[in-house]
């Protein structure tokens, strides 16, 4: 009989098998758990908009290298006079038109040589009566970093979006188009006086970006206007919401809730009127919700192409084929499928073709489409980070060899933008090293919690271009940019004429921010291009022109084009040169064809290049416009033919001008120089150098009235001519016969000083004039400022001693004479006294009215002896 307990017991072999199986199973389970943990630790975190994941939003910009420049941008909004501008009135009502703007536009509307500024206002809540909306406004650039609101401008009270300057009628004065919700306005500029053009009827629609360009090369600017959506105001819509990245978004803020609006292309007829031809030419893009458009010749064939940025639909790339258009977005690999807002173009990697940067909506990254046009074998300089979607269109090569690859991720511009919504953007060489940097304005369209409902602010980007290798965001180190805001438009301009590129940001509901650029260290050249569509026509801003600067082996490309977002940057081209001090050669491709070349453009200067001219004209940073004065007509020059062609006249002018300079500076034959300058001016009355040197010759000859008349003609032709005002004021003061003469001299000198406050020579002369007018307190103030700016200003030190001596402070006066002696240096020797009979003749060419007194000083320290000649002279001056 078998024992039951023994049957239930397992054999020893079976127990060993079970134990082994259990240990193996446990080991496998532990391995699985370890693998899962390892996977969880190593996998890339899923990105959610707004999260600060270091792997994505911080480390992607890499560590900023030590050679990166300090992002020295100063917020000068208040001191520039722009802080009081209001861009929104009332509280938001959560409707799409309220949140999309505003923009801004830089342009020289009064032709005085500096960029003025038009600021678009988003207006206010849609339900607000028009008269209660915040108006858009025009600001005149007064020079010295200051602006003044133009009271005479017919300010529109609109739900504003964008603006763009363009000479619509070809009269040499910039007109202005303004867009908005149910608003499309054209302001005609009649010699700096504006009126609404009744021939350009406003159209219903939600109009966004506008851009001028001569698409058919007929010499007249045409206008492309982006239509966004067919917005419908509905109270019930605000109660209906959709979920977007964990936030409830009202139906009325979602562009997908509305049908797309068509785009418009206005062909310029040349008689002050336009005809709309977008549908006829196939560029109306009826399925795109368009926000920005860019005219630019991407394939260098002389015809402006058109790129259109669309929200929640494919972008469009219209290739211009001799005035007709072919859509090649897919074939060129730039049919960007994300929510696109802002556009910028520039040759960021200096490979000889222009590339395209696009800002996008939340969690969609930004794009940098690198052009393959000039790359050897059609291959990109960097591997494509985003392959084009496969399609039959994408498989076919684009016309003209146009293809692009998105290199944003590899260059630090892609994933870093995931948490933000990008808007206005521009390429600009902010530090002057020869590489284009990139600025981006950011601001959410998602509402923050609370009452009233505001939009979420976001930090801007300031991408420094490290030699075409990588873009590093320096905005966190720039306090004015590190603070988050709800930004929209962005545009750049050298508003203060100091040679670098400054930045303006337009904010939704917050006014604007003007940032002065103090980070440029390298040399620079600025170029203003002026086109002449036909002989005898005014010189116009050369919209669409391209320039290539050759600096040693480097090519720097720039173009007169602007898109950004609802905004327009300056038409003045800026070239950062780094250590170079000259542009060896500058080639310009003019609108409509034709290429000019200019050599030897010196650095740290501004130049104007006009189509048809062979010699560049240096732009002298000058003063504000002066009231018109009556001056005698210039004497006629004999022997100058009036039947010359433009080319013959230009050649003849330069023959006479060069001969006149030879007679003046080498031969010292003043009568011959005067005759030749007059002949040259008969051929080109507007030439500033010829006018200025003619005045100097006449002054040295003793013809004071003739010299003053020439300087005054110079300031009338160019109201910003600093040297014209300065020389007129100095000569008038030196030869004054009455108190009225001195007062007029002081007025002219003050104009010159307001233009360029850093030029101490004019301030010194103003101090001298104050002494001549018996105003010692004013003289002391001006002279002290001169010496603070330049501690070795001999004239300032000498004259300050005279002021102290007249106040019976002999010790102070002696101390000033000792400082004067030290400033002259150890090698100084007195010139010796001027004979009394020579004073009148020399006065016509003196550096300043009183300079002969310290120049002839013998170095004696007793004040009574040193200042006796000056004191005797001042007692004879009529004041």
mmCIF file of C-alpha atoms in Angstrom, residues 377-706:
data_model
loop_
_atom_site.group_PDB
_atom_site.id
_atom_site.type_symbol
_atom_site.label_atom_id
_atom_site.label_comp_id
_atom_site.label_asym_id
_atom_site.label_seq_id
_atom_site.Cartn_x
_atom_site.Cartn_y
_atom_site.Cartn_z
ATOM 1 C CA UNK A 377 26.187 70.558 -57.703
ATOM 2 C CA UNK A 378 22.894 71.767 -56.256
ATOM 3 C CA UNK A 379 23.793 70.478 -52.814
ATOM 4 C CA UNK A 380 23.134 72.388 -49.621
ATOM 5 C CA UNK A 381 25.916 73.780 -47.491
ATOM 6 C CA UNK A 382 24.303 71.889 -44.628
ATOM 7 C CA UNK A 383 22.293 68.690 -44.775
ATOM 8 C CA UNK A 384 18.527 69.221 -44.911
ATOM 9 C CA UNK A 385 16.947 69.053 -41.486
ATOM 10 C CA UNK A 386 13.446 68.743 -42.878
ATOM 11 C CA UNK A 387 12.934 66.710 -46.010
ATOM 12 C CA UNK A 388 10.286 67.938 -48.433
ATOM 13 C CA UNK A 389 7.025 66.054 -48.559
ATOM 14 C CA UNK A 390 7.134 63.564 -51.428
ATOM 15 C CA UNK A 391 4.952 64.606 -54.325
ATOM 16 C CA UNK A 392 5.160 64.783 -58.061
ATOM 17 C CA UNK A 393 5.558 68.567 -57.865
ATOM 18 C CA UNK A 394 8.376 68.324 -55.333
ATOM 19 C CA UNK A 395 10.142 65.756 -57.468
ATOM 20 C CA UNK A 396 10.381 68.135 -60.421
ATOM 21 C CA UNK A 397 13.169 70.743 -60.306
ATOM 22 C CA UNK A 398 11.927 74.286 -59.838
ATOM 23 C CA UNK A 399 12.453 76.845 -62.603
ATOM 24 C CA UNK A 400 15.735 78.693 -62.459
ATOM 25 C CA UNK A 401 17.310 76.047 -60.242
ATOM 26 C CA UNK A 402 15.411 77.318 -57.195
ATOM 27 C CA UNK A 403 15.383 74.869 -54.303
ATOM 28 C CA UNK A 404 15.696 75.343 -50.569
ATOM 29 C CA UNK A 405 16.235 73.159 -47.506
ATOM 30 C CA UNK A 406 15.120 73.944 -43.960
ATOM 31 C CA UNK A 407 18.309 74.173 -41.886
ATOM 32 C CA UNK A 408 16.755 75.817 -38.821
ATOM 33 C CA UNK A 409 17.168 72.855 -36.457
ATOM 34 C CA UNK A 410 20.854 72.423 -37.227
ATOM 35 C CA UNK A 411 21.550 76.118 -36.690
ATOM 36 C CA UNK A 412 19.769 76.691 -33.377
ATOM 37 C CA UNK A 413 16.709 78.413 -34.853
ATOM 38 C CA UNK A 414 14.158 75.592 -34.915
ATOM 39 C CA UNK A 415 13.244 73.822 -31.723
ATOM 40 C CA UNK A 416 14.184 76.779 -29.532
ATOM 41 C CA UNK A 417 11.056 78.463 -30.925
ATOM 42 C CA UNK A 418 8.671 75.676 -29.875
ATOM 43 C CA UNK A 419 7.303 77.495 -26.784
ATOM 44 C CA UNK A 420 6.573 80.791 -28.558
ATOM 45 C CA UNK A 421 4.573 82.361 -31.377
ATOM 46 C CA UNK A 422 6.871 84.228 -33.763
ATOM 47 C CA UNK A 423 5.870 87.391 -35.648
ATOM 48 C CA UNK A 424 8.024 90.222 -36.978
ATOM 49 C CA UNK A 425 11.590 89.364 -37.929
ATOM 50 C CA UNK A 426 14.584 90.849 -39.762
ATOM 51 C CA UNK A 427 18.119 89.963 -40.760
ATOM 52 C CA UNK A 428 20.573 92.694 -39.672
ATOM 53 C CA UNK A 429 24.294 92.761 -38.922
ATOM 54 C CA UNK A 430 23.937 94.188 -35.425
ATOM 55 C CA UNK A 431 27.585 93.928 -34.372
ATOM 56 C CA UNK A 432 29.138 94.894 -37.709
ATOM 57 C CA UNK A 433 31.167 91.697 -38.126
ATOM 58 C CA UNK A 434 29.950 91.033 -41.678
ATOM 59 C CA UNK A 435 27.506 88.237 -40.747
ATOM 60 C CA UNK A 436 23.736 88.793 -40.728
ATOM 61 C CA UNK A 437 22.180 88.351 -37.314
ATOM 62 C CA UNK A 438 18.458 87.772 -36.774
ATOM 63 C CA UNK A 439 15.860 89.435 -34.547
ATOM 64 C CA UNK A 440 12.437 87.900 -33.836
ATOM 65 C CA UNK A 441 9.420 89.392 -32.029
ATOM 66 C CA UNK A 442 7.356 86.868 -30.072
ATOM 67 C CA UNK A 443 3.965 86.996 -28.363
ATOM 68 C CA UNK A 444 1.258 84.430 -27.754
ATOM 69 C CA UNK A 445 -2.250 84.275 -29.178
ATOM 70 C CA UNK A 446 -3.353 82.197 -26.185
ATOM 71 C CA UNK A 447 -5.222 84.069 -23.463
ATOM 72 C CA UNK A 448 -3.977 84.173 -19.900
ATOM 73 C CA UNK A 449 -6.364 83.546 -17.054
ATOM 74 C CA UNK A 450 -7.831 86.499 -15.232
ATOM 75 C CA UNK A 451 -9.947 89.537 -15.945
ATOM 76 C CA UNK A 452 -9.625 91.348 -18.260
ATOM 77 C CA UNK A 453 -8.512 88.587 -20.588
ATOM 78 C CA UNK A 454 -5.009 89.410 -21.771
ATOM 79 C CA UNK A 455 -2.703 87.556 -24.100
ATOM 80 C CA UNK A 456 0.314 85.705 -22.724
ATOM 81 C CA UNK A 457 3.580 87.673 -23.070
ATOM 82 C CA UNK A 458 6.715 85.995 -24.426
ATOM 83 C CA UNK A 459 10.416 86.785 -24.677
ATOM 84 C CA UNK A 460 11.953 87.930 -27.963
ATOM 85 C CA UNK A 461 14.905 86.320 -29.765
ATOM 86 C CA UNK A 462 18.201 88.016 -30.630
ATOM 87 C CA UNK A 463 20.158 85.476 -32.662
ATOM 88 C CA UNK A 464 23.841 86.260 -33.104
ATOM 89 C CA UNK A 465 25.299 84.663 -36.232
ATOM 90 C CA UNK A 466 28.579 82.970 -35.419
ATOM 91 C CA UNK A 467 30.347 83.057 -38.803
ATOM 92 C CA UNK A 468 27.555 81.167 -40.548
ATOM 93 C CA UNK A 469 28.044 78.153 -38.250
ATOM 94 C CA UNK A 470 25.347 78.640 -35.623
ATOM 95 C CA UNK A 471 22.878 81.180 -34.235
ATOM 96 C CA UNK A 472 23.080 81.906 -30.502
ATOM 97 C CA UNK A 473 20.199 83.593 -28.704
ATOM 98 C CA UNK A 474 21.548 86.592 -26.758
ATOM 99 C CA UNK A 475 18.126 87.959 -25.749
ATOM 100 C CA UNK A 476 18.316 86.550 -22.172
ATOM 101 C CA UNK A 477 21.397 88.760 -21.652
ATOM 102 C CA UNK A 478 19.732 91.913 -23.057
ATOM 103 C CA UNK A 479 17.394 93.351 -20.399
ATOM 104 C CA UNK A 480 15.123 95.204 -22.852
ATOM 105 C CA UNK A 481 14.484 91.933 -24.704
ATOM 106 C CA UNK A 482 14.539 89.542 -21.764
ATOM 107 C CA UNK A 483 11.272 90.933 -20.413
ATOM 108 C CA UNK A 484 8.321 89.111 -22.048
ATOM 109 C CA UNK A 485 5.724 91.104 -24.006
ATOM 110 C CA UNK A 486 2.964 90.524 -26.541
ATOM 111 C CA UNK A 487 4.927 91.647 -29.598
ATOM 112 C CA UNK A 488 3.772 91.695 -33.197
ATOM 113 C CA UNK A 489 5.510 93.942 -35.759
ATOM 114 C CA UNK A 490 9.271 94.498 -35.968
ATOM 115 C CA UNK A 491 11.323 96.762 -38.239
ATOM 116 C CA UNK A 492 14.919 98.012 -38.276
ATOM 117 C CA UNK A 493 16.465 101.378 -39.149
ATOM 118 C CA UNK A 494 19.449 103.512 -38.247
ATOM 119 C CA UNK A 495 17.058 106.133 -36.891
ATOM 120 C CA UNK A 496 19.798 108.170 -35.191
ATOM 121 C CA UNK A 497 22.220 108.095 -38.141
ATOM 122 C CA UNK A 498 25.145 106.753 -36.124
ATOM 123 C CA UNK A 499 26.011 103.965 -38.537
ATOM 124 C CA UNK A 500 24.421 100.909 -36.919
ATOM 125 C CA UNK A 501 21.027 99.211 -37.197
ATOM 126 C CA UNK A 502 18.464 99.903 -34.478
ATOM 127 C CA UNK A 503 15.307 97.878 -33.740
ATOM 128 C CA UNK A 504 11.678 98.883 -33.250
ATOM 129 C CA UNK A 505 9.080 96.443 -31.880
ATOM 130 C CA UNK A 506 5.320 97.062 -32.127
ATOM 131 C CA UNK A 507 3.309 95.504 -29.326
ATOM 132 C CA UNK A 508 -0.303 94.511 -29.067
ATOM 133 C CA UNK A 509 -1.932 96.765 -26.492
ATOM 134 C CA UNK A 510 1.392 98.120 -25.191
ATOM 135 C CA UNK A 511 2.571 100.781 -27.616
ATOM 136 C CA UNK A 512 6.065 100.365 -29.095
ATOM 137 C CA UNK A 513 9.645 99.759 -27.978
ATOM 138 C CA UNK A 514 12.583 101.508 -29.685
ATOM 139 C CA UNK A 515 15.953 99.864 -29.062
ATOM 140 C CA UNK A 516 19.137 101.782 -29.831
ATOM 141 C CA UNK A 517 21.934 99.495 -30.965
ATOM 142 C CA UNK A 518 25.191 100.016 -29.057
ATOM 143 C CA UNK A 519 26.780 96.646 -29.865
ATOM 144 C CA UNK A 520 28.400 97.403 -33.242
ATOM 145 C CA UNK A 521 32.194 97.267 -33.023
ATOM 146 C CA UNK A 522 33.238 96.698 -36.612
ATOM 147 C CA UNK A 523 33.428 99.165 -39.487
ATOM 148 C CA UNK A 524 30.384 99.786 -41.652
ATOM 149 C CA UNK A 525 29.072 101.357 -44.832
ATOM 150 C CA UNK A 526 25.528 102.508 -45.496
ATOM 151 C CA UNK A 527 24.133 102.819 -49.014
ATOM 152 C CA UNK A 528 21.017 104.547 -50.296
ATOM 153 C CA UNK A 529 20.037 103.410 -53.771
ATOM 154 C CA UNK A 530 18.074 105.783 -56.023
ATOM 155 C CA UNK A 531 16.590 104.564 -59.307
ATOM 156 C CA UNK A 532 15.709 106.619 -62.392
ATOM 157 C CA UNK A 533 13.040 104.720 -64.369
ATOM 158 C CA UNK A 534 13.613 107.082 -67.307
ATOM 159 C CA UNK A 535 15.827 110.023 -68.204
ATOM 160 C CA UNK A 536 14.758 113.229 -66.509
ATOM 161 C CA UNK A 537 12.532 111.513 -63.951
ATOM 162 C CA UNK A 538 12.987 112.068 -60.206
ATOM 163 C CA UNK A 539 15.382 109.766 -58.394
ATOM 164 C CA UNK A 540 13.218 107.248 -56.515
ATOM 165 C CA UNK A 541 13.875 104.784 -53.707
ATOM 166 C CA UNK A 542 15.104 101.768 -55.668
ATOM 167 C CA UNK A 543 12.602 99.221 -54.346
ATOM 168 C CA UNK A 544 13.747 95.733 -55.332
ATOM 169 C CA UNK A 545 17.327 96.719 -56.157
ATOM 170 C CA UNK A 546 20.097 94.374 -55.061
ATOM 171 C CA UNK A 547 23.663 95.232 -54.087
ATOM 172 C CA UNK A 548 26.706 92.995 -53.656
ATOM 173 C CA UNK A 549 29.710 94.369 -51.782
ATOM 174 C CA UNK A 550 33.090 92.760 -52.433
ATOM 175 C CA UNK A 551 35.365 93.085 -49.400
ATOM 176 C CA UNK A 552 38.512 91.123 -50.156
ATOM 177 C CA UNK A 553 37.362 87.558 -50.884
ATOM 178 C CA UNK A 554 33.984 88.105 -49.151
ATOM 179 C CA UNK A 555 30.687 88.879 -50.869
ATOM 180 C CA UNK A 556 27.999 90.670 -48.840
ATOM 181 C CA UNK A 557 24.502 90.719 -50.395
ATOM 182 C CA UNK A 558 21.794 93.218 -49.495
ATOM 183 C CA UNK A 559 18.496 94.167 -51.139
ATOM 184 C CA UNK A 560 15.968 96.986 -50.862
ATOM 185 C CA UNK A 561 13.176 94.683 -49.711
ATOM 186 C CA UNK A 562 11.160 94.328 -46.545
ATOM 187 C CA UNK A 563 8.391 92.095 -45.246
ATOM 188 C CA UNK A 564 8.794 91.214 -41.545
ATOM 189 C CA UNK A 565 5.231 91.077 -40.162
ATOM 190 C CA UNK A 566 2.880 93.979 -40.982
ATOM 191 C CA UNK A 567 6.004 96.154 -40.967
ATOM 192 C CA UNK A 568 8.631 97.764 -43.164
ATOM 193 C CA UNK A 569 12.304 98.307 -42.424
ATOM 194 C CA UNK A 570 14.487 101.099 -43.737
ATOM 195 C CA UNK A 571 15.391 101.133 -47.425
ATOM 196 C CA UNK A 572 18.961 102.170 -46.535
ATOM 197 C CA UNK A 573 21.319 99.203 -46.902
ATOM 198 C CA UNK A 574 23.780 98.479 -44.102
ATOM 199 C CA UNK A 575 27.019 96.543 -44.605
ATOM 200 C CA UNK A 576 29.023 95.450 -41.574
ATOM 201 C CA UNK A 577 32.689 95.222 -42.583
ATOM 202 C CA UNK A 578 34.425 93.931 -39.463
ATOM 203 C CA UNK A 579 38.071 95.070 -39.627
ATOM 204 C CA UNK A 580 37.888 96.165 -43.275
ATOM 205 C CA UNK A 581 38.011 99.909 -43.967
ATOM 206 C CA UNK A 582 36.764 99.965 -47.550
ATOM 207 C CA UNK A 583 34.379 98.198 -49.914
ATOM 208 C CA UNK A 584 36.611 97.264 -52.835
ATOM 209 C CA UNK A 585 33.741 97.045 -55.283
ATOM 210 C CA UNK A 586 29.972 97.419 -55.014
ATOM 211 C CA UNK A 587 27.745 96.054 -57.784
ATOM 212 C CA UNK A 588 24.130 97.203 -58.006
ATOM 213 C CA UNK A 589 21.394 95.491 -60.012
ATOM 214 C CA UNK A 590 18.750 98.121 -60.615
ATOM 215 C CA UNK A 591 15.005 97.427 -60.881
ATOM 216 C CA UNK A 592 14.138 96.576 -64.446
ATOM 217 C CA UNK A 593 17.687 95.642 -65.433
ATOM 218 C CA UNK A 594 21.015 97.344 -65.656
ATOM 219 C CA UNK A 595 24.060 96.885 -63.454
ATOM 220 C CA UNK A 596 26.350 99.573 -62.051
ATOM 221 C CA UNK A 597 29.675 99.166 -60.295
ATOM 222 C CA UNK A 598 31.314 101.518 -57.804
ATOM 223 C CA UNK A 599 34.802 101.155 -56.365
ATOM 224 C CA UNK A 600 36.562 102.213 -53.197
ATOM 225 C CA UNK A 601 33.666 103.115 -50.895
ATOM 226 C CA UNK A 602 35.338 104.200 -47.660
ATOM 227 C CA UNK A 603 34.073 102.731 -44.408
ATOM 228 C CA UNK A 604 32.158 104.439 -41.618
ATOM 229 C CA UNK A 605 30.301 106.661 -44.093
ATOM 230 C CA UNK A 606 26.951 106.782 -45.834
ATOM 231 C CA UNK A 607 26.781 106.879 -49.631
ATOM 232 C CA UNK A 608 24.049 107.623 -52.134
ATOM 233 C CA UNK A 609 24.227 105.777 -55.460
ATOM 234 C CA UNK A 610 21.931 106.932 -58.248
ATOM 235 C CA UNK A 611 21.160 104.950 -61.368
ATOM 236 C CA UNK A 612 23.028 106.490 -64.291
ATOM 237 C CA UNK A 613 25.644 108.226 -62.155
ATOM 238 C CA UNK A 614 29.158 106.851 -62.208
ATOM 239 C CA UNK A 615 30.406 108.490 -59.022
ATOM 240 C CA UNK A 616 28.954 107.842 -55.558
ATOM 241 C CA UNK A 617 27.885 110.822 -53.457
ATOM 242 C CA UNK A 618 28.845 110.873 -49.804
ATOM 243 C CA UNK A 619 25.941 111.714 -47.535
ATOM 244 C CA UNK A 620 26.856 114.280 -44.924
ATOM 245 C CA UNK A 621 24.754 113.793 -41.838
ATOM 246 C CA UNK A 622 22.950 117.105 -41.668
ATOM 247 C CA UNK A 623 20.456 119.397 -40.062
ATOM 248 C CA UNK A 624 16.749 119.813 -40.004
ATOM 249 C CA UNK A 625 14.914 121.673 -42.747
ATOM 250 C CA UNK A 626 15.276 125.450 -42.498
ATOM 251 C CA UNK A 627 12.688 128.043 -43.475
ATOM 252 C CA UNK A 628 13.000 129.120 -47.090
ATOM 253 C CA UNK A 629 15.001 132.305 -47.608
ATOM 254 C CA UNK A 630 15.361 134.594 -50.566
ATOM 255 C CA UNK A 631 18.887 134.556 -51.906
ATOM 256 C CA UNK A 632 20.284 135.935 -55.136
ATOM 257 C CA UNK A 633 20.405 133.668 -58.156
ATOM 258 C CA UNK A 634 23.719 131.977 -58.806
ATOM 259 C CA UNK A 635 25.824 133.644 -61.498
ATOM 260 C CA UNK A 636 25.542 131.952 -64.873
ATOM 261 C CA UNK A 637 28.576 130.039 -66.073
ATOM 262 C CA UNK A 638 29.716 130.804 -69.594
ATOM 263 C CA UNK A 639 30.642 128.196 -72.120
ATOM 264 C CA UNK A 640 28.426 125.361 -70.854
ATOM 265 C CA UNK A 641 26.354 123.638 -73.525
ATOM 266 C CA UNK A 642 22.659 123.198 -72.841
ATOM 267 C CA UNK A 643 22.140 120.586 -75.569
ATOM 268 C CA UNK A 644 23.965 117.689 -73.909
ATOM 269 C CA UNK A 645 22.614 114.220 -73.241
ATOM 270 C CA UNK A 646 22.477 113.065 -69.629
ATOM 271 C CA UNK A 647 25.620 111.026 -70.154
ATOM 272 C CA UNK A 648 27.506 113.906 -71.772
ATOM 273 C CA UNK A 649 26.392 116.286 -69.052
ATOM 274 C CA UNK A 650 27.634 113.894 -66.348
ATOM 275 C CA UNK A 651 31.037 113.492 -67.997
ATOM 276 C CA UNK A 652 31.363 117.245 -68.498
ATOM 277 C CA UNK A 653 30.464 117.925 -64.881
ATOM 278 C CA UNK A 654 33.193 115.647 -63.520
ATOM 279 C CA UNK A 655 35.770 117.057 -65.928
ATOM 280 C CA UNK A 656 35.149 120.560 -64.568
ATOM 281 C CA UNK A 657 34.813 119.463 -60.941
ATOM 282 C CA UNK A 658 38.130 117.613 -60.939
ATOM 283 C CA UNK A 659 39.844 120.512 -62.677
ATOM 284 C CA UNK A 660 38.407 122.897 -60.102
ATOM 285 C CA UNK A 661 39.710 120.779 -57.211
ATOM 286 C CA UNK A 662 43.127 120.673 -58.887
ATOM 287 C CA UNK A 663 43.128 124.464 -59.211
ATOM 288 C CA UNK A 664 42.064 124.864 -55.575
ATOM 289 C CA UNK A 665 44.266 122.366 -53.760
ATOM 290 C CA UNK A 666 47.310 121.959 -55.990
ATOM 291 C CA UNK A 667 47.674 125.074 -58.113
ATOM 292 C CA UNK A 668 46.161 127.463 -55.535
ATOM 293 C CA UNK A 669 44.617 129.389 -58.435
ATOM 294 C CA UNK A 670 41.402 130.619 -56.798
ATOM 295 C CA UNK A 671 39.990 132.606 -59.743
ATOM 296 C CA UNK A 672 40.344 129.574 -62.019
ATOM 297 C CA UNK A 673 38.826 127.280 -59.360
ATOM 298 C CA UNK A 674 35.842 129.612 -58.927
ATOM 299 C CA UNK A 675 35.181 129.699 -62.672
ATOM 300 C CA UNK A 676 35.394 125.910 -62.985
ATOM 301 C CA UNK A 677 33.140 125.248 -59.962
ATOM 302 C CA UNK A 678 30.526 127.572 -61.483
ATOM 303 C CA UNK A 679 30.699 125.725 -64.786
ATOM 304 C CA UNK A 680 30.312 122.403 -62.954
ATOM 305 C CA UNK A 681 27.285 123.689 -61.007
ATOM 306 C CA UNK A 682 25.647 124.874 -64.203
ATOM 307 C CA UNK A 683 25.720 121.222 -65.272
ATOM 308 C CA UNK A 684 24.600 119.819 -61.873
ATOM 309 C CA UNK A 685 23.168 122.557 -59.605
ATOM 310 C CA UNK A 686 22.398 120.035 -56.841
ATOM 311 C CA UNK A 687 25.971 118.844 -56.315
ATOM 312 C CA UNK A 688 26.809 119.664 -52.700
ATOM 313 C CA UNK A 689 30.596 119.338 -52.795
ATOM 314 C CA UNK A 690 30.934 121.717 -55.739
ATOM 315 C CA UNK A 691 28.678 124.254 -54.007
ATOM 316 C CA UNK A 692 30.570 123.984 -50.712
ATOM 317 C CA UNK A 693 34.031 124.386 -52.234
ATOM 318 C CA UNK A 694 32.860 127.291 -54.382
ATOM 319 C CA UNK A 695 31.757 129.031 -51.174
ATOM 320 C CA UNK A 696 35.138 128.355 -49.582
ATOM 321 C CA UNK A 697 36.956 129.812 -52.607
ATOM 322 C CA UNK A 698 34.824 132.941 -52.565
ATOM 323 C CA UNK A 699 35.379 133.370 -48.820
ATOM 324 C CA UNK A 700 39.140 133.071 -49.202
ATOM 325 C CA UNK A 701 39.028 135.627 -52.021
ATOM 326 C CA UNK A 702 37.198 138.046 -49.705
ATOM 327 C CA UNK A 703 33.783 137.791 -51.419
ATOM 328 C CA UNK A 704 31.810 137.335 -48.203
ATOM 329 C CA UNK A 705 28.367 137.931 -49.681
ATOM 330 C CA UNK A 706 29.046 135.543 -52.550
#
